[in-house]
CSV table of C-alpha atoms in Angstrom, one decimal:
chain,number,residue,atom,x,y,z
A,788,UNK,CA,153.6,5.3,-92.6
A,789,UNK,CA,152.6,5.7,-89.1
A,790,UNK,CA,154.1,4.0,-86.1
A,791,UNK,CA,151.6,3.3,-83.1
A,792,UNK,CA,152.5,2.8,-79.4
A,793,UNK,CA,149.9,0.1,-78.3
A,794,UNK,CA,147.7,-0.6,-75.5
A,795,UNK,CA,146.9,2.0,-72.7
A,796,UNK,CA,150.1,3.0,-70.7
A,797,UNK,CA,147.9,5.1,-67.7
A,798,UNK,CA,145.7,2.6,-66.8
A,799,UNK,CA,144.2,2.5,-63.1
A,800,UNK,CA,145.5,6.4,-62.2
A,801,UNK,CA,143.8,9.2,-59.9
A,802,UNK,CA,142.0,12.2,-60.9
A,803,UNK,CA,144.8,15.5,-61.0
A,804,UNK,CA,144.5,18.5,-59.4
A,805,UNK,CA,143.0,20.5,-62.2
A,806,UNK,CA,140.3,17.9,-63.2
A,807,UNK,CA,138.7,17.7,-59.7
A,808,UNK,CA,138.8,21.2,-59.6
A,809,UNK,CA,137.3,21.5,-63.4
A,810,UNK,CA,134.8,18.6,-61.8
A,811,UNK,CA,135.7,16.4,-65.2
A,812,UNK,CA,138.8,14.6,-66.4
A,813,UNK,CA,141.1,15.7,-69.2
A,814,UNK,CA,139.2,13.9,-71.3
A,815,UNK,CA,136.1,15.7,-71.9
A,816,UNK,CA,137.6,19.0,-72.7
A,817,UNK,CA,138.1,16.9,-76.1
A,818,UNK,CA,135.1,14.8,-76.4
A,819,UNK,CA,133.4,18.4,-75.9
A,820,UNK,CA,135.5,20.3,-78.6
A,821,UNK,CA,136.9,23.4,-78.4
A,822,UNK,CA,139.8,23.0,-76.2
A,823,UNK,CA,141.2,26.9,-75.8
A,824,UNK,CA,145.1,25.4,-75.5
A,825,UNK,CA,144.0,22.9,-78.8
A,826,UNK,CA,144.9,26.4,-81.3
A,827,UNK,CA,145.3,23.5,-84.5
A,828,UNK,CA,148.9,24.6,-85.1
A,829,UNK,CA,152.2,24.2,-83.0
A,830,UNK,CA,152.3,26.6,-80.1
A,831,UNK,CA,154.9,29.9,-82.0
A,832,UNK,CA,157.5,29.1,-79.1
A,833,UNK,CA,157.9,25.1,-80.1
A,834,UNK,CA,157.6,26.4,-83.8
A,835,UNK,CA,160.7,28.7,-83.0
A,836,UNK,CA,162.8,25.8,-80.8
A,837,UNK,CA,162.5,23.8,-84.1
A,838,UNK,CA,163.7,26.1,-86.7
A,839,UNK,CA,166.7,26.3,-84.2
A,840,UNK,CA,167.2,22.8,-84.0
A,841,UNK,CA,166.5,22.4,-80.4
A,842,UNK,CA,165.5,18.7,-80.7
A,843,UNK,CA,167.9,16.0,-81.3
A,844,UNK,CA,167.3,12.5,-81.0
A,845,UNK,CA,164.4,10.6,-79.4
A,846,UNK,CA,161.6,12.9,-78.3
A,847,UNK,CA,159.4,12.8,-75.7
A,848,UNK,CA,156.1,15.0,-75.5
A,849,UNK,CA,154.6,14.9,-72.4
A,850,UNK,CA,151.0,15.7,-72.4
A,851,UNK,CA,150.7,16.1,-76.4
A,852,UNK,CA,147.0,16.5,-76.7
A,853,UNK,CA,146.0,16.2,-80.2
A,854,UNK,CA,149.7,16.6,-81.4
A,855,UNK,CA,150.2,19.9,-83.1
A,856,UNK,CA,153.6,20.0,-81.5
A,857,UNK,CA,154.7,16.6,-81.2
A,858,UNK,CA,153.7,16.3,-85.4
A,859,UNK,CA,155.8,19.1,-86.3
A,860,UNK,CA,159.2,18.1,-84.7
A,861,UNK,CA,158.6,14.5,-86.1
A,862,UNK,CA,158.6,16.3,-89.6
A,863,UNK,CA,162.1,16.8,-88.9
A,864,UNK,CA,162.3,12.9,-89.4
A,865,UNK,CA,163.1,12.8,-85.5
A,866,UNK,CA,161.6,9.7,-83.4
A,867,UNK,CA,158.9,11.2,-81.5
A,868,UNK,CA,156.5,9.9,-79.4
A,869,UNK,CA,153.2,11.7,-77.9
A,870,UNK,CA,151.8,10.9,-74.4
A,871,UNK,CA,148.5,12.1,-73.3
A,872,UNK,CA,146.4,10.9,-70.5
A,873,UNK,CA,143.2,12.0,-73.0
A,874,UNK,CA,142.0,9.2,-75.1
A,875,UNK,CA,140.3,11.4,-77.2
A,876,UNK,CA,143.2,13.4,-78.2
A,877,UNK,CA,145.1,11.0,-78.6
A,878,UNK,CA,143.2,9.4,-81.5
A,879,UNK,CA,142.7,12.9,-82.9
A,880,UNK,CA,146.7,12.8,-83.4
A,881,UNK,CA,147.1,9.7,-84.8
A,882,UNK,CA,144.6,10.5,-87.3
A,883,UNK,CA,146.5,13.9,-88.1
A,884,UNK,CA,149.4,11.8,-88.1
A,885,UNK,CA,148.2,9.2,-90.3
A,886,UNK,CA,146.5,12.2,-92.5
A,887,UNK,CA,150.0,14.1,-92.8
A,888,UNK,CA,152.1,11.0,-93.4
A,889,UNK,CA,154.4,11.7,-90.6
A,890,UNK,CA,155.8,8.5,-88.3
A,891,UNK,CA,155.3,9.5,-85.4
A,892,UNK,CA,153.6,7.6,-82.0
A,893,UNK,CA,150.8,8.8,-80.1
A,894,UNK,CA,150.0,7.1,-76.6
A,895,UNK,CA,147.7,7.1,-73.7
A,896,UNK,CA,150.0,7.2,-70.8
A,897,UNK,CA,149.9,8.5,-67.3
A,898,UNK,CA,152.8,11.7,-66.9
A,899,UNK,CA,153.5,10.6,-63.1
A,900,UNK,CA,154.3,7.5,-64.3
A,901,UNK,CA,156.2,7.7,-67.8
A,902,UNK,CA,158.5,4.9,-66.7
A,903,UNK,CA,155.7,2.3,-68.0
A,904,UNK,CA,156.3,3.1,-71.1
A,905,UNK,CA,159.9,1.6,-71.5
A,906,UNK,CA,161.6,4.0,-73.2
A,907,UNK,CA,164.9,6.9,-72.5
A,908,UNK,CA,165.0,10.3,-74.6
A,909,UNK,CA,167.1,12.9,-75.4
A,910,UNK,CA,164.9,15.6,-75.7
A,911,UNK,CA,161.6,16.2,-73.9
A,912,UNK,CA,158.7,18.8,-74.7
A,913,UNK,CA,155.8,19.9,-71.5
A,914,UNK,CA,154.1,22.6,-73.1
A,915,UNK,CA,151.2,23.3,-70.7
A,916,UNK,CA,151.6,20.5,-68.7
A,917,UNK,CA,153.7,21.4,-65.8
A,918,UNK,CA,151.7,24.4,-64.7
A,919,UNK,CA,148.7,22.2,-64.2
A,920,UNK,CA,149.8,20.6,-61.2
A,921,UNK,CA,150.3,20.7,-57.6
A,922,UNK,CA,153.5,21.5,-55.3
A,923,UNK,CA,152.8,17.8,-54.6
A,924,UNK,CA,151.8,16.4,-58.1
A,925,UNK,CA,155.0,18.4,-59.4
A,926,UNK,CA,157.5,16.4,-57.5
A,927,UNK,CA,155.9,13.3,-58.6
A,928,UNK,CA,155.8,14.6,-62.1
A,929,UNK,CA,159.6,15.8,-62.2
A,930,UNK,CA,160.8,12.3,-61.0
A,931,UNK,CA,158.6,10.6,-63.6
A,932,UNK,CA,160.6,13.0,-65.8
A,933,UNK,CA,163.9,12.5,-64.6
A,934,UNK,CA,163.1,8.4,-65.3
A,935,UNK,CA,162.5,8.5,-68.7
A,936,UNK,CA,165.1,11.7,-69.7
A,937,UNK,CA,168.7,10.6,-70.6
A,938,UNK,CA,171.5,11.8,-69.0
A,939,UNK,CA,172.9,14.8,-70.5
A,940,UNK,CA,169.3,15.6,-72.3
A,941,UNK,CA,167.1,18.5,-72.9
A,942,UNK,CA,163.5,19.1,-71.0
A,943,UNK,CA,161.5,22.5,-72.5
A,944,UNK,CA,158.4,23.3,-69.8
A,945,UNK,CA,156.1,25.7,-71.7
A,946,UNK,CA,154.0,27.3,-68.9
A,947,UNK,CA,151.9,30.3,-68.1
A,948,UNK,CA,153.8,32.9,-66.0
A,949,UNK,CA,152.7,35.0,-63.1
A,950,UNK,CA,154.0,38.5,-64.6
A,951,UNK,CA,151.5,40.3,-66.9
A,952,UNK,CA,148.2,42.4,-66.9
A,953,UNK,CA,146.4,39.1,-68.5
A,954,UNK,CA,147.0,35.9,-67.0
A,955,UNK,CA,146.5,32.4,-68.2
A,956,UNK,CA,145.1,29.7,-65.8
A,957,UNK,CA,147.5,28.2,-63.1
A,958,UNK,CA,150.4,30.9,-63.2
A,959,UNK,CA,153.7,30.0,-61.9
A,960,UNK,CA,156.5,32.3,-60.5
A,961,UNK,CA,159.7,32.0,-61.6
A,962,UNK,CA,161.3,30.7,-58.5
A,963,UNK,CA,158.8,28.0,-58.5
A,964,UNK,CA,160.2,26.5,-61.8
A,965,UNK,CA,162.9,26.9,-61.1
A,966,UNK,CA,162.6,25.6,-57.9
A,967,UNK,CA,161.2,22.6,-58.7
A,968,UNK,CA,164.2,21.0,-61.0
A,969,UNK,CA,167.0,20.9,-58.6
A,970,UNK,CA,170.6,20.5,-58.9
A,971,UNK,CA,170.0,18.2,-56.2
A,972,UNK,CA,167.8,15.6,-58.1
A,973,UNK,CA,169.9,15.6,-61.4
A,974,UNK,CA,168.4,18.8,-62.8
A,975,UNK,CA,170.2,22.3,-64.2
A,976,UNK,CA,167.6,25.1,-65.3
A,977,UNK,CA,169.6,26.4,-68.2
A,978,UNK,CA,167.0,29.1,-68.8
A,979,UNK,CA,164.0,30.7,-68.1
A,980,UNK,CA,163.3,33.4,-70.6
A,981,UNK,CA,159.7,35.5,-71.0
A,982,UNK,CA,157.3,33.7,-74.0
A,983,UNK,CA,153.8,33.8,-74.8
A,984,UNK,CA,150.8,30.6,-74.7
A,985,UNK,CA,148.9,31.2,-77.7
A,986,UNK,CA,144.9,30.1,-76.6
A,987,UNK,CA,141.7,30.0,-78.8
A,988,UNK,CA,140.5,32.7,-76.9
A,989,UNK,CA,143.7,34.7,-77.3
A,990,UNK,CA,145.7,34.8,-80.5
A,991,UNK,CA,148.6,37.4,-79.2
A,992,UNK,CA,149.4,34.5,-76.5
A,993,UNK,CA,149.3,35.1,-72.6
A,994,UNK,CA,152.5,35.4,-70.4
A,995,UNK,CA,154.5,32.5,-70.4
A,996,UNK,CA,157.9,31.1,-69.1
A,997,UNK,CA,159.5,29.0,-71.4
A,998,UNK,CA,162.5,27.0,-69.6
A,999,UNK,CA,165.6,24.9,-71.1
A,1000,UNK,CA,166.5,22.2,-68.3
A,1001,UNK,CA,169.4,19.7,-68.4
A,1002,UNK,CA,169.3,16.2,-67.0
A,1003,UNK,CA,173.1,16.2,-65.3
């Protein structure tokens, strides 16, 4: 059986960053096909945070594209829900869903404002999200974060790192991330360890950081 979140959760937002520089929205990256982050398996280091049960409770991915990731912690029998601002992906992962027989919910949403949808988790997923935005979209997307994360709960940013001979798009530095979840604002960056992004383009993965937050 497959749950569905319904209606359209990021109606009426702005174009980011990276789609006016791409000159096209999210979307057509999956009306096109061949999305080089879309690899048609969960990225290795989400595969890995699984097998060491390192989701608990209700799940958040943010930015889930055609749900590789989000699919294979709801396998666990977890409560998961998907939010992508990509209409086409999003139907792609209900269909996997409903294909698989896995409950899990798949949404349209926008991820600066993931307060729409209602909802508090205990664990949230960004894998390949964060590194797509601004300094300024960042701080927007961190308190949409912190709004929706419960206190005491888990955030895991995936992103493309700024140390090796082959970088992916939109490297970040480590004091950036780190940076941008203060102890301030309710955040505790419990980690930041070395990982790889696997791409279409790029089975051994590029540099990555991958980063266990706290909500505190």
């Amino acid at each position: 059986m497959v749950a569905e979140l319904t209606g359209d959760a990021g109606g009426g937002r702005g174009l980011t960053s990276h789609e006016r520089a791409a000159g096209r929205p999210w979307d057509d990256s999956y009306r096109d096909g061949g999305a080089p982050w879309d690899i048609g398996e969960p990225q290795p280091a989400v595969a890995r945070l699984v097998g060491e049960g390192g989701f608990v409770g209700a799940v958040l991915d943010a930015g889930c594209g055609t749900g590789e990731n989000a699919l294979c912690v709801a396998a666990l029998g977890l409560p998961v829900l998907g939010v992508d601002v990509a209409e086409t992906a999003v139907a792609v992962a209900r269909k996997k869903a409903a294909e698989r027989g896995i409950a899990a919910e798949f949404a349209v949403a926008d991820a600066f404002r993931l307060d729409r949808l209602g909802r508090r988790f205990d664990t949230v997923l960004d894998c390949g999200l964060f590194h797509t935005f601004d300094r300024d979209e960042r701080r927007k997307y961190v308190a949409s974060l912190g709004s929706v994360l419960e206190c005491g709960g888990t955030l895991y940013v995936l992103c493309f790192s700024d140390i090796g001979p082959e970088l992916g798009p939109h490297p970040v530095a480590r004091e950036e991330l780190s940076a941008a979840f203060g102890l301030a604002d309710g955040w505790k960056v419990a980690a930041v360890e070395p990982d790889r992004i696997r791409a279409t383009f790029n089975v051994d993965g590029l540099p990555a950081w991958l980063a266990t937050i706290k909500r505190i």
